PDB file of C-alpha atoms in Angstrom:
ATOM      1  CA  UNK A 801     -21.323  -2.166  -0.022  1.00  0.00           C
ATOM      2  CA  UNK A 802     -17.608  -1.787   0.696  1.00  0.00           C
ATOM      3  CA  UNK A 803     -15.374  -0.538  -2.089  1.00  0.00           C
ATOM      4  CA  UNK A 804     -11.613  -1.064  -2.080  1.00  0.00           C
ATOM      5  CA  UNK A 805      -8.980   0.389  -4.401  1.00  0.00           C
ATOM      6  CA  UNK A 806      -5.341  -0.737  -4.326  1.00  0.00           C
ATOM      7  CA  UNK A 807      -2.357   1.243  -5.515  1.00  0.00           C
ATOM      8  CA  UNK A 808       1.418   1.371  -5.135  1.00  0.00           C
ATOM      9  CA  UNK A 809       2.471  -1.721  -7.006  1.00  0.00           C
ATOM     10  CA  UNK A 810       5.377  -1.720  -9.387  1.00  0.00           C
ATOM     11  CA  UNK A 811       8.851  -3.046  -9.998  1.00  0.00           C
ATOM     12  CA  UNK A 812      11.483  -3.474  -7.309  1.00  0.00           C
ATOM     13  CA  UNK A 813      14.845  -5.138  -7.055  1.00  0.00           C
ATOM     14  CA  UNK A 814      15.454  -7.963  -4.634  1.00  0.00           C
ATOM     15  CA  UNK A 815      16.137  -6.419  -1.255  1.00  0.00           C
ATOM     16  CA  UNK A 816      14.176  -3.306  -2.120  1.00  0.00           C
ATOM     17  CA  UNK A 817      10.908  -1.916  -0.806  1.00  0.00           C
ATOM     18  CA  UNK A 818       7.423  -0.993  -1.939  1.00  0.00           C
ATOM     19  CA  UNK A 819       4.403   0.350  -0.115  1.00  0.00           C
ATOM     20  CA  UNK A 820       0.931  -0.693  -1.182  1.00  0.00           C
ATOM     21  CA  UNK A 821      -2.167   1.307  -0.319  1.00  0.00           C
ATOM     22  CA  UNK A 822      -5.791   0.256  -0.055  1.00  0.00           C
ATOM     23  CA  UNK A 823      -8.347   3.039   0.050  1.00  0.00           C
ATOM     24  CA  UNK A 824     -11.582   1.847   1.628  1.00  0.00           C
ATOM     25  CA  UNK A 825     -15.068   3.286   1.765  1.00  0.00           C
ATOM     26  CA  UNK A 826     -15.860   5.063   4.999  1.00  0.00           C
ATOM     27  CA  UNK A 827     -18.244   2.500   6.437  1.00  0.00           C
ATOM     28  CA  UNK A 828     -15.498  -0.120   6.458  1.00  0.00           C
ATOM     29  CA  UNK A 829     -13.554   1.529   9.228  1.00  0.00           C
ATOM     30  CA  UNK A 830     -15.253   0.653  12.489  1.00  0.00           C
ATOM     31  CA  UNK A 831     -16.376  -2.962  12.181  1.00  0.00           C
ATOM     32  CA  UNK A 832     -14.195  -4.635   9.566  1.00  0.00           C
ATOM     33  CA  UNK A 833     -11.050  -6.658   9.319  1.00  0.00           C
ATOM     34  CA  UNK A 834      -8.713  -5.944   6.428  1.00  0.00           C
ATOM     35  CA  UNK A 835      -6.479  -8.384   4.648  1.00  0.00           C
ATOM     36  CA  UNK A 836      -3.819  -8.418   1.980  1.00  0.00           C
ATOM     37  CA  UNK A 837      -3.687 -11.435  -0.307  1.00  0.00           C
ATOM     38  CA  UNK A 838      -1.493 -12.220  -3.274  1.00  0.00           C
ATOM     39  CA  UNK A 839      -1.731 -14.467  -6.285  1.00  0.00           C
ATOM     40  CA  UNK A 840       1.113 -15.504  -8.539  1.00  0.00           C
ATOM     41  CA  UNK A 841       0.472 -16.960 -12.000  1.00  0.00           C
ATOM     42  CA  UNK A 842      -0.749 -20.537 -11.758  1.00  0.00           C
ATOM     43  CA  UNK A 843      -1.017 -20.428  -7.967  1.00  0.00           C
ATOM     44  CA  UNK A 844      -3.798 -20.028  -5.437  1.00  0.00           C
ATOM     45  CA  UNK A 845      -4.544 -16.692  -3.846  1.00  0.00           C
ATOM     46  CA  UNK A 846      -2.865 -16.689  -0.436  1.00  0.00           C
ATOM     47  CA  UNK A 847      -3.045 -14.655   2.733  1.00  0.00           C
ATOM     48  CA  UNK A 848      -0.232 -12.180   3.317  1.00  0.00           C
ATOM     49  CA  UNK A 849      -1.214  -9.893   6.189  1.00  0.00           C
ATOM     50  CA  UNK A 850      -4.273  -8.592   7.985  1.00  0.00           C
ATOM     51  CA  UNK A 851      -5.505  -6.293  10.702  1.00  0.00           C
ATOM     52  CA  UNK A 852      -8.599  -5.512  12.692  1.00  0.00           C
ATOM     53  CA  UNK A 853      -9.500  -1.926  11.945  1.00  0.00           C
ATOM     54  CA  UNK A 854     -10.747  -1.035  15.401  1.00  0.00           C
ATOM     55  CA  UNK A 855      -8.284  -2.923  17.573  1.00  0.00           C
ATOM     56  CA  UNK A 856      -5.186  -2.611  15.431  1.00  0.00           C
ATOM     57  CA  UNK A 857      -4.248  -6.263  15.881  1.00  0.00           C
ATOM     58  CA  UNK A 858      -2.061  -7.519  13.050  1.00  0.00           C
ATOM     59  CA  UNK A 859      -1.433 -10.914  11.473  1.00  0.00           C
ATOM     60  CA  UNK A 860       1.213 -12.117   9.035  1.00  0.00           C
ATOM     61  CA  UNK A 861       1.922 -15.121   6.909  1.00  0.00           C
ATOM     62  CA  UNK A 862       5.138 -16.877   7.879  1.00  0.00           C
ATOM     63  CA  UNK A 863       6.593 -16.107   4.467  1.00  0.00           C
ATOM     64  CA  UNK A 864       6.501 -12.340   5.087  1.00  0.00           C
ATOM     65  CA  UNK A 865       6.942 -12.148   8.853  1.00  0.00           C
ATOM     66  CA  UNK A 866       9.618  -9.636   9.742  1.00  0.00           C
ATOM     67  CA  UNK A 867       9.671  -8.141   6.249  1.00  0.00           C
ATOM     68  CA  UNK A 868       6.160  -6.764   5.704  1.00  0.00           C
ATOM     69  CA  UNK A 869       4.167  -4.435   7.919  1.00  0.00           C
ATOM     70  CA  UNK A 870       0.443  -3.787   7.694  1.00  0.00           C
ATOM     71  CA  UNK A 871      -0.906  -0.540   9.115  1.00  0.00           C
ATOM     72  CA  UNK A 872      -3.844   1.815   8.856  1.00  0.00           C
ATOM     73  CA  UNK A 873      -4.503   5.539   8.670  1.00  0.00           C
ATOM     74  CA  UNK A 874      -7.959   6.262  10.021  1.00  0.00           C
ATOM     75  CA  UNK A 875      -8.015   9.839   8.763  1.00  0.00           C
ATOM     76  CA  UNK A 876      -7.406   8.672   5.201  1.00  0.00           C
ATOM     77  CA  UNK A 877      -9.475   5.491   5.560  1.00  0.00           C
ATOM     78  CA  UNK A 878      -6.535   3.637   4.082  1.00  0.00           C
ATOM     79  CA  UNK A 879      -4.663   0.431   4.859  1.00  0.00           C
ATOM     80  CA  UNK A 880      -1.010   0.045   3.897  1.00  0.00           C
ATOM     81  CA  UNK A 881       1.329  -2.822   3.289  1.00  0.00           C
ATOM     82  CA  UNK A 882       4.952  -1.819   3.680  1.00  0.00           C
ATOM     83  CA  UNK A 883       7.088  -4.439   1.972  1.00  0.00           C
ATOM     84  CA  UNK A 884      10.789  -4.508   2.777  1.00  0.00           C
ATOM     85  CA  UNK A 885      13.552  -6.941   1.886  1.00  0.00           C
ATOM     86  CA  UNK A 886      11.602  -8.006  -1.161  1.00  0.00           C
ATOM     87  CA  UNK A 887      12.312 -11.347  -2.766  1.00  0.00           C
ATOM     88  CA  UNK A 888      11.520 -12.573  -6.284  1.00  0.00           C
ATOM     89  CA  UNK A 889       9.089 -14.998  -4.632  1.00  0.00           C
ATOM     90  CA  UNK A 890       6.999 -11.981  -3.602  1.00  0.00           C
ATOM     91  CA  UNK A 891       6.099 -11.328  -7.231  1.00  0.00           C
ATOM     92  CA  UNK A 892       2.317 -11.505  -7.552  1.00  0.00           C
ATOM     93  CA  UNK A 893      -0.845  -9.515  -7.929  1.00  0.00           C
ATOM     94  CA  UNK A 894      -1.689  -8.144  -4.502  1.00  0.00           C
ATOM     95  CA  UNK A 895      -5.308  -7.739  -3.447  1.00  0.00           C
ATOM     96  CA  UNK A 896      -6.890  -5.825  -0.618  1.00  0.00           C
ATOM     97  CA  UNK A 897      -9.877  -7.513   1.010  1.00  0.00           C
ATOM     98  CA  UNK A 898     -12.377  -6.868   3.793  1.00  0.00           C
ATOM     99  CA  UNK A 899     -14.752  -8.857   5.961  1.00  0.00           C
ATOM    100  CA  UNK A 900     -16.659  -8.190   9.193  1.00  0.00           C
ATOM    101  CA  UNK A 901     -14.800  -8.078  12.512  1.00  0.00           C
ATOM    102  CA  UNK A 902     -12.218 -10.866  12.470  1.00  0.00           C
ATOM    103  CA  UNK A 903      -9.112 -11.544  10.403  1.00  0.00           C
ATOM    104  CA  UNK A 904      -8.981 -15.010   8.889  1.00  0.00           C
ATOM    105  CA  UNK A 905      -6.427 -16.645   6.623  1.00  0.00           C
ATOM    106  CA  UNK A 906      -8.895 -17.942   4.054  1.00  0.00           C
ATOM    107  CA  UNK A 907      -9.693 -15.980   0.924  1.00  0.00           C
ATOM    108  CA  UNK A 908     -13.133 -17.587   0.962  1.00  0.00           C
ATOM    109  CA  UNK A 909     -14.079 -15.677   4.115  1.00  0.00           C
ATOM    110  CA  UNK A 910     -13.677 -12.221   2.608  1.00  0.00           C
ATOM    111  CA  UNK A 911     -16.671 -10.497   1.095  1.00  0.00           C
ATOM    112  CA  UNK A 912     -15.100  -7.458  -0.544  1.00  0.00           C
ATOM    113  CA  UNK A 913     -12.108  -7.212  -2.846  1.00  0.00           C
ATOM    114  CA  UNK A 914     -10.136  -4.628  -4.709  1.00  0.00           C
ATOM    115  CA  UNK A 915      -9.013  -5.075  -8.293  1.00  0.00           C
ATOM    116  CA  UNK A 916      -5.412  -5.880  -7.441  1.00  0.00           C
ATOM    117  CA  UNK A 917      -2.046  -4.263  -8.049  1.00  0.00           C
ATOM    118  CA  UNK A 918       0.965  -5.943  -9.632  1.00  0.00           C
ATOM    119  CA  UNK A 919       4.192  -6.321  -7.681  1.00  0.00           C
ATOM    120  CA  UNK A 920       7.240  -7.567  -9.555  1.00  0.00           C
ATOM    121  CA  UNK A 921      10.563  -8.248  -7.849  1.00  0.00           C
ATOM    122  CA  UNK A 922      13.624  -8.849  -9.989  1.00  0.00           C
ATOM    123  CA  UNK A 923      16.797 -10.666  -9.016  1.00  0.00           C
TER     124      UNK A 923
END
């Protein structure tokens, strides 16, 4: 069983930055893909960014391309989401997720989820 714990959410001004962290259980590292999803009130949970843990290949939603960066630290068994140039539209609960091998854009494909961390961006 993979366990994921998010942290780093909070309040930022438009144009500001936040870095989210997702601490994963050790067995996740070698064979899993990691994803960040977000869900705003009244909206569906949507894909934000993802990576393959072993290969380091990254993927981004068009809405965050060029502003967000997903990365990993193998020593800390942690995945990060660096969020720059934040917009009010980025306000949501952000979730870390994991599934075997391959990044996909569908929330339905991910087996393991963290509890979420709130990101609020003010104008």
